[in-house]
Coordinates of C-alpha atoms in Angstrom, one line a residue:
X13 CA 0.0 0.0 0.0
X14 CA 1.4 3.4 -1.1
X15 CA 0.6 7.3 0.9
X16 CA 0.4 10.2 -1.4
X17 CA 2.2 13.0 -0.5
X18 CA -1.3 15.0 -0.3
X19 CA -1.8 12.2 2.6
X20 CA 1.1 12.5 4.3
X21 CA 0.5 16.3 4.3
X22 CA -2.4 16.3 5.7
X23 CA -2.0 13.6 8.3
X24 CA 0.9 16.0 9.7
X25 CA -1.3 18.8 9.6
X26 CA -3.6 17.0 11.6
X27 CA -0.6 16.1 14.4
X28 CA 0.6 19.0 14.6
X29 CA -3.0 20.6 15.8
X30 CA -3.6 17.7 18.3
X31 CA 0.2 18.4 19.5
X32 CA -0.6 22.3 19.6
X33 CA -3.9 21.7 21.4
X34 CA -2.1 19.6 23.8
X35 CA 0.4 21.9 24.6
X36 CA -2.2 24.6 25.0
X37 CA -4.4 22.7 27.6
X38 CA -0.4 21.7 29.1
X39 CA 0.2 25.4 29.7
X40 CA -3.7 26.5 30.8
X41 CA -3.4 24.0 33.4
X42 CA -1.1 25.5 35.8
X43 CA -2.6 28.8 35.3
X44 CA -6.3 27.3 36.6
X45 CA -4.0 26.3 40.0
X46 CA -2.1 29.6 40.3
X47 CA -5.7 31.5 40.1
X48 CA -7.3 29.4 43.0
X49 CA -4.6 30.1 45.0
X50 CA -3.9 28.0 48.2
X51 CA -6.5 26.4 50.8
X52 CA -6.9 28.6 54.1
X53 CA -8.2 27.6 57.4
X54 CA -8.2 29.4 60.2
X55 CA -7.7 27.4 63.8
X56 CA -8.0 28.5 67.4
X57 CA -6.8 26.5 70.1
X58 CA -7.5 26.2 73.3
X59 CA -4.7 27.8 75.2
X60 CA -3.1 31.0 76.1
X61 CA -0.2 32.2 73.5
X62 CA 2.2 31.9 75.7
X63 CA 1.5 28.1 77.1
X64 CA 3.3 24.7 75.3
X65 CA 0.4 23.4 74.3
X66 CA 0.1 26.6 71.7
X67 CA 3.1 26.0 70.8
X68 CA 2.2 22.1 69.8
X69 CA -1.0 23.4 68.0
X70 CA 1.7 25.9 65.4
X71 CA 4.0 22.6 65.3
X72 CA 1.2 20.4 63.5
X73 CA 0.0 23.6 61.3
X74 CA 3.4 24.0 60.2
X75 CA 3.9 20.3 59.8
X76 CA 0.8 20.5 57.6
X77 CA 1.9 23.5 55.5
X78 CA 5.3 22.5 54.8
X79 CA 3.7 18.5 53.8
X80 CA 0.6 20.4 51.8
X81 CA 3.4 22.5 49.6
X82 CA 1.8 25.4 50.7
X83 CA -1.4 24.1 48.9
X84 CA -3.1 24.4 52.4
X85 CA -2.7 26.8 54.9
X86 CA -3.5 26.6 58.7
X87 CA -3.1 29.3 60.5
X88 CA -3.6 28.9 64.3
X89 CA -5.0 31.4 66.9
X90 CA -4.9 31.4 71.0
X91 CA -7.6 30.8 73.1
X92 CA -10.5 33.8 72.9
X93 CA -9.4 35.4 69.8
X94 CA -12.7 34.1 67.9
X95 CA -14.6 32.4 70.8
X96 CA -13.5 31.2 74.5
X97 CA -11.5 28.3 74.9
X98 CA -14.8 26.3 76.0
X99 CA -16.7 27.3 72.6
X100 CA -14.5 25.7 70.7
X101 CA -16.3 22.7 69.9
X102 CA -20.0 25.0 68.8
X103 CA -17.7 27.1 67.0
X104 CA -16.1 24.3 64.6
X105 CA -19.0 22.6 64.6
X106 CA -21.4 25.6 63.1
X107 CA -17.8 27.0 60.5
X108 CA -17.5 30.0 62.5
X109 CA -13.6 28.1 62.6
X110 CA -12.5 25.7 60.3
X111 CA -10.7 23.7 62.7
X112 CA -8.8 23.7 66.4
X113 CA -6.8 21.9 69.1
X114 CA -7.6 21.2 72.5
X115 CA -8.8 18.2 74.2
X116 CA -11.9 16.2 74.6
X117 CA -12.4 16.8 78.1
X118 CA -13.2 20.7 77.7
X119 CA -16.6 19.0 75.5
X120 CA -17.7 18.0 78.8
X121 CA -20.9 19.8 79.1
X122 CA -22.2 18.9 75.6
X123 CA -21.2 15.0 76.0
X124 CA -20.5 14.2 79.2
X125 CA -18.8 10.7 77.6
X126 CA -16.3 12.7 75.4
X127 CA -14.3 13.0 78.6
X128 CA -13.7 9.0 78.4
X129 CA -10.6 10.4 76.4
X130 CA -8.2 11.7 78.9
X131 CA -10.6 12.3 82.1
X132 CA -9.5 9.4 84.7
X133 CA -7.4 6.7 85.2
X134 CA -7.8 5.4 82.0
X135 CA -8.3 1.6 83.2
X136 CA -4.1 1.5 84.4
X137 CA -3.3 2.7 80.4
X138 CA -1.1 5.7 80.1
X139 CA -2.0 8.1 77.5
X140 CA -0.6 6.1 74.2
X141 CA -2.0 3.5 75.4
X142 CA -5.5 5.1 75.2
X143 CA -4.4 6.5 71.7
X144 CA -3.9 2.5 70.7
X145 CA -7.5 2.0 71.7
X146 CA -8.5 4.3 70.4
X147 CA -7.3 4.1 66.7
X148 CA -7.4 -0.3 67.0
X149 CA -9.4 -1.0 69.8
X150 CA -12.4 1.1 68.1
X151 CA -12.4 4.0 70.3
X152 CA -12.6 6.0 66.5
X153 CA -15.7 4.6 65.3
X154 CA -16.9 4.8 69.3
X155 CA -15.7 8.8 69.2
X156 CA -17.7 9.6 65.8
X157 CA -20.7 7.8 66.9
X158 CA -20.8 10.4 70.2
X159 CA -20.2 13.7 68.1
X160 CA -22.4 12.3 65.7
X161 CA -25.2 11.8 69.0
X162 CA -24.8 15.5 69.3
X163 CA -25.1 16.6 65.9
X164 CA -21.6 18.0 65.8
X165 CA -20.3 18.3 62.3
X166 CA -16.8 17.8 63.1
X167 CA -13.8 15.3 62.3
X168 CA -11.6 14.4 65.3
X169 CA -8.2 13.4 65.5
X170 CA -7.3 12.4 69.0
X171 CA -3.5 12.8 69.6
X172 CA -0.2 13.7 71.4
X173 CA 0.0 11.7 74.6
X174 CA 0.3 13.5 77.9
X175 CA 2.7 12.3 80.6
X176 CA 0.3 11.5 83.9
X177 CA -0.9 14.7 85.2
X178 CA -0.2 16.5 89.3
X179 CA -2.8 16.3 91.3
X180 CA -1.9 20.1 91.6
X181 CA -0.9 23.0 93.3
X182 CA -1.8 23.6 97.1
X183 CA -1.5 25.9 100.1
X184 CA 0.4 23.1 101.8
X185 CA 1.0 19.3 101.0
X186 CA -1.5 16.9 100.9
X187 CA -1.3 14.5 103.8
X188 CA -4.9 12.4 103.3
X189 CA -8.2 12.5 101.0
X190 CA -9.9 14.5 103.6
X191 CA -7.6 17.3 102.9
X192 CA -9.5 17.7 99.9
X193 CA -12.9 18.6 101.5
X194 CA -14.1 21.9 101.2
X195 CA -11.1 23.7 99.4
X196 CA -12.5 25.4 95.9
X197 CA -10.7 23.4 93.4
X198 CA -10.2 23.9 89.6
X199 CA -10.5 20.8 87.3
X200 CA -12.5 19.7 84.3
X201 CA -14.0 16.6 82.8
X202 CA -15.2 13.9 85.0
X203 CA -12.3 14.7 87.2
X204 CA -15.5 17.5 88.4
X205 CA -17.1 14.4 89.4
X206 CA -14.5 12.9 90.9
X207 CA -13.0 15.8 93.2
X208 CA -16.8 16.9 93.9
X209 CA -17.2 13.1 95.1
X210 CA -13.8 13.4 97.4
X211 CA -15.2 16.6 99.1
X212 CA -14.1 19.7 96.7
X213 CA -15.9 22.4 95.6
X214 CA -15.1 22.2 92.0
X215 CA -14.8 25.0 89.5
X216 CA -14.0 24.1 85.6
X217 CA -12.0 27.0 84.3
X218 CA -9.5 27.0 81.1
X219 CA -6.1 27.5 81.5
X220 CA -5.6 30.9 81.4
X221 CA -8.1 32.0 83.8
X222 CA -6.2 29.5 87.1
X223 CA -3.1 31.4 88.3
X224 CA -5.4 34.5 88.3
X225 CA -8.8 32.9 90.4
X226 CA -5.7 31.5 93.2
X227 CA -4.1 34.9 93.4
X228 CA -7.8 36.4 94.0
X229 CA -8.9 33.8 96.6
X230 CA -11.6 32.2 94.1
X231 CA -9.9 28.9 94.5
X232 CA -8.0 27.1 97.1
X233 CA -6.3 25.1 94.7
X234 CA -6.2 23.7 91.1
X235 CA -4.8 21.1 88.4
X236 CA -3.9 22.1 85.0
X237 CA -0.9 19.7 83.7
X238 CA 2.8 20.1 83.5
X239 CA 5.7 21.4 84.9
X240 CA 6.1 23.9 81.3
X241 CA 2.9 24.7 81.5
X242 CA 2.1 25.7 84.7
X243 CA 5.4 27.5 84.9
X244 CA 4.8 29.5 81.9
X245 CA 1.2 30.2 83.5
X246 CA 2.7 31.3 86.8
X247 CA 1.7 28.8 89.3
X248 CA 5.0 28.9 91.3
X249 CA 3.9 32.7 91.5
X250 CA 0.8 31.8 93.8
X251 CA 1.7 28.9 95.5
X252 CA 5.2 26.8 96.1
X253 CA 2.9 23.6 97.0
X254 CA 2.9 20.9 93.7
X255 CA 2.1 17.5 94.6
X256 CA 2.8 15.1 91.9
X257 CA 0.9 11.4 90.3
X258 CA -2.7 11.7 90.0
X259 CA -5.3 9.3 88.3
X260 CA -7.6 12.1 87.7
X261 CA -6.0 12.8 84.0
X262 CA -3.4 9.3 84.0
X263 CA -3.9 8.9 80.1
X264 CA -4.9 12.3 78.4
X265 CA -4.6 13.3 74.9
X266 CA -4.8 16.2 72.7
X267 CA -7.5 16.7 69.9
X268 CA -7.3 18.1 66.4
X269 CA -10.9 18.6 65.3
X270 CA -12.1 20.0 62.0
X271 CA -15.5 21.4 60.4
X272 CA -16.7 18.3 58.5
X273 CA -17.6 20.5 55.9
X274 CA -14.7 21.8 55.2
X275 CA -13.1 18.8 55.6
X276 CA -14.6 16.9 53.4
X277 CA -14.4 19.3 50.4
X278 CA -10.2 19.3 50.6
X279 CA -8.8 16.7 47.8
X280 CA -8.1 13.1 49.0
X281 CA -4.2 14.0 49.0
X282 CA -4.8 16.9 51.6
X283 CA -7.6 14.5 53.5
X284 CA -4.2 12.2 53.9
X285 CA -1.8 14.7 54.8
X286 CA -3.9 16.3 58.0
X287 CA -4.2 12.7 59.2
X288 CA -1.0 11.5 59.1
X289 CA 0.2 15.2 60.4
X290 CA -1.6 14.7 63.5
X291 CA 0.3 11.0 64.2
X292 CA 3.6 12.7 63.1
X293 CA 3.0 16.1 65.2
X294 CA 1.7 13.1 68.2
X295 CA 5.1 11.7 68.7
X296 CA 7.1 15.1 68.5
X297 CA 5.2 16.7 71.2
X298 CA 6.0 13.3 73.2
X299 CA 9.7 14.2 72.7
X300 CA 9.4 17.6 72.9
X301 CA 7.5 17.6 76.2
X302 CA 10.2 14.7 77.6
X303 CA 12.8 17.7 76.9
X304 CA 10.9 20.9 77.9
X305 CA 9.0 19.6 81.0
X306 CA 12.2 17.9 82.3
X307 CA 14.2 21.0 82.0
X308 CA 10.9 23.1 83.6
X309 CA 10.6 20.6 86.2
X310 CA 14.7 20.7 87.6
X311 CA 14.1 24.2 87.0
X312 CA 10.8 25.3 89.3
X313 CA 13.1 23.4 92.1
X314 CA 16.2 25.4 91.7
X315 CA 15.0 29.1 90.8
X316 CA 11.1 29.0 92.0
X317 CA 11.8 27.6 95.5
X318 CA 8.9 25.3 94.8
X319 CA 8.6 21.9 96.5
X320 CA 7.1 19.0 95.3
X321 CA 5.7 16.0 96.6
X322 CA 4.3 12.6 95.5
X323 CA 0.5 11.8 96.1
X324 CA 0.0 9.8 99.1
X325 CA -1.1 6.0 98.0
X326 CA -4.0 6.4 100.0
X327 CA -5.1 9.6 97.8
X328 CA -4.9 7.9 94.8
X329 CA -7.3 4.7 96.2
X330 CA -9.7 7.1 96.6
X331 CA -9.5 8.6 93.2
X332 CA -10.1 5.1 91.6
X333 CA -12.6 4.3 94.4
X334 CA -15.1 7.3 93.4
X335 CA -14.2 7.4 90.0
X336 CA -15.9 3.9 89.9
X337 CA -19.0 5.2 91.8
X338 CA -18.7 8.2 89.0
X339 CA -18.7 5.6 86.2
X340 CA -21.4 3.6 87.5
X341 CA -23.5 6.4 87.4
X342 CA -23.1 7.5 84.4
X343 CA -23.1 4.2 82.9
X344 CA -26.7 3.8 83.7
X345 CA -28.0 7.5 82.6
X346 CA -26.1 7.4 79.2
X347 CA -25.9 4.4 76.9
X348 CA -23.0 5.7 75.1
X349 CA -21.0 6.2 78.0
X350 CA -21.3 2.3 79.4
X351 CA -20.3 1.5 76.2
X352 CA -17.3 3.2 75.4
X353 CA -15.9 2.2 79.5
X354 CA -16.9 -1.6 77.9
X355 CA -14.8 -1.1 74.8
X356 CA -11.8 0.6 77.0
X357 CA -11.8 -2.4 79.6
X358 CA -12.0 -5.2 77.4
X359 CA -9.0 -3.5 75.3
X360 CA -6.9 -2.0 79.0
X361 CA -7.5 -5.8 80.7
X362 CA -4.9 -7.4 77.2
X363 CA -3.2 -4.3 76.9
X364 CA -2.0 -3.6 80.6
X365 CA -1.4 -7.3 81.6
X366 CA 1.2 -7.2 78.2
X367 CA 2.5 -3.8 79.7
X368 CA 3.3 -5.1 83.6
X369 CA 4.3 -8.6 82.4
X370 CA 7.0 -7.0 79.8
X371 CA 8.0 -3.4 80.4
X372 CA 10.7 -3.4 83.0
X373 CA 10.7 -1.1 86.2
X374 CA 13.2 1.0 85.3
X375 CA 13.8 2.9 89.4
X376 CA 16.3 -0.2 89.8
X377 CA 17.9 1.5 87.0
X378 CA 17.3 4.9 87.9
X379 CA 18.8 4.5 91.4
X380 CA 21.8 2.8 89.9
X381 CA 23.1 5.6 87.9
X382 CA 21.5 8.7 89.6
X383 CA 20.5 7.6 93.4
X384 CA 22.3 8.5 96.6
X385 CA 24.6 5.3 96.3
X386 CA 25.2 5.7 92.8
X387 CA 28.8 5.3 91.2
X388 CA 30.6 8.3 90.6
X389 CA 31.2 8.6 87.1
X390 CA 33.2 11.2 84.6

């Protein structure tokens, strides 16, 4: 079979319009991204500027806009900028904010069960413990079923585990569980329960509100949750009194919520990159609070004169002993609460009994290299 040269024209002719065409819908493409611009949200977190836990809500919006390319952009606001640190939750919920960090617990009053995540002893699990249950134990499905209960249109990401909590900051040390009775006492969550259970008048108030309701008198005493924290916050200002190990906030987490909305309007890819953000930015505030809180803690002792003291045993059996009466209770007035404690028992009884059976006691080793009979070494 022979081609005319007419043919062979003509078939060139008709290449090179498909190649220009190409090259045409090549170069518009970019110019259709470059006119959208990049994604903003705007995020408020829970805490005063100044406070760590800020700090960790900027370290997974810059994790996210150095991962997105700059194709999304978080951009992250203290507590009370747009609403109070307790209106977070409404405010995501509704789009007033697109997104923010806190922690479950301060959803307290609009779930009561939403403080399963953080608020108690957490069945002898430490905080990444918790996070295990919750992301293979089904504490995820078990979190979206509650927001869901309350017609919140959010997506959580649960995250960042917290090092066991102080029981708090006193006038002087606490000897007993009596000591407890009748001192006005700041905590939130079902800790409320519990402390109002042990003999406290309780008063749930965000972080940045403590320091200044113990320098006026308004409370007695109060929680909040680390040595960097409640430095930064001015605790050593009002009292020199911290008494350390609690079970009212043993395996607490942060939370990265967004509008659901929102959410699910942002491309797969993006979808992907805020939830694997939130695991990554998880494990660096775990190192960076082992650093920061460390240095805080040897710090408070040598420059704020402040003197700390472990929880008596006999304390802490009565936390566990009236957090179960709490439970109880609420087990039988809200479904969803019995059956997220049913989902977190079943998962702690496995979990824990792997935890004492294998994990090593490391004071043995502590007291070898740093306690009074030590070995001096170079």
């Amino acid at each position: 079979m022979t081609t005319s040269k007419k043919d062979t024209t003509s078939s060139r002719r008709r290449f090179l319009k498909v190649a220009a065409a190409g090259a045409a819908a090549t170069v518009a493409a970019p110019s259709v991204v470059n006119a959208q611009g990049a994604t903003s949200m705007r995020f408020q977190s829970t805490w005063p500027a100044k406070d760590i836990f800020h700090e960790y809500a900027l370290d997974y919006a810059k994790k996210v806009n150095d991962m997105t390319g700059g194709d999304l952009k978080i951009e992250v606001l203290p507590a009370g900028a747009v609403v109070p640190a307790f209106g977070l939750l409404e405010a995501v919920s509704k789009g007033t904010l697109d997104g923010g960090h806190g922690v479950l617990a301060y959803h307290y009053g609009k779930q009561n069960a939403l403080a399963l995540w953080g608020s108690g002893p957490g069945y002898a699990m430490d905080a990444n413990m918790l996070l295990a249950w919750h992301k293979y134990g089904g504490g995820k499905e078990l979190l979206a079923k509650l927001y869901s209960s309350i017609g919140a249109n959010v997506v959580s990401f649960p995250y960042g585990p917290m090092p066991t909590q102080p029981l708090g900051w006193f006038k002087k040390p606490v000897t007993k569980a009596d000591d407890l009775k009748g001192i006005k006492f700041r905590t939130v969550g079902i800790s409320i329960d519990v402390f109002s259970g042990m003999g406290a008048a309780v008063n749930a108030l965000p972080g940045g509100e403590i320091v200044a309701a113990l320098d006026r008198g308004l409370l007695d005493a109060a929680e909040f949750n680390n040595a960097t924290s409640d430095r930064v916050l001015g605790f050593p200002d009002v009292s020199k009194i911290c008494m350390l190990q609690s079970f009212h906030q043993n395996a607490e987490q942060f939370e990265i919520m967004f509008n659901k909305d929102k959410y699910d309007a942002l491309p797969a890819k993006i979808r992907a990159i805020l939830d694997n953000a939130a695991e990554a930015a998880g494990q660096d505030m775990a190192w960076k609070a082992i650093d920061r809180y460390s240095k805080d803690y040897a710090e408070m002792q040598t420059k704020d004169n402040v003197k700390f003291y472990k929880t008596p045993d006999s304390v802490l059996q009565a936390q566990l002993d009236v957090y179960d009466q709490v439970v109880e209770k609420k087990s039988a007035e809200n479904p969803l609460f019995k059956e997220i404690v049913a989902s977190q028992l079943a998962f702690a009884k496995r979990a824990t009994q792997w935890e004492q059976d294998t994990v090593v006691n490391r004071r043995m080793a502590y007291n070898h290299y740093f306690g009074p009979n030590a070995k001096k070494r170079t």
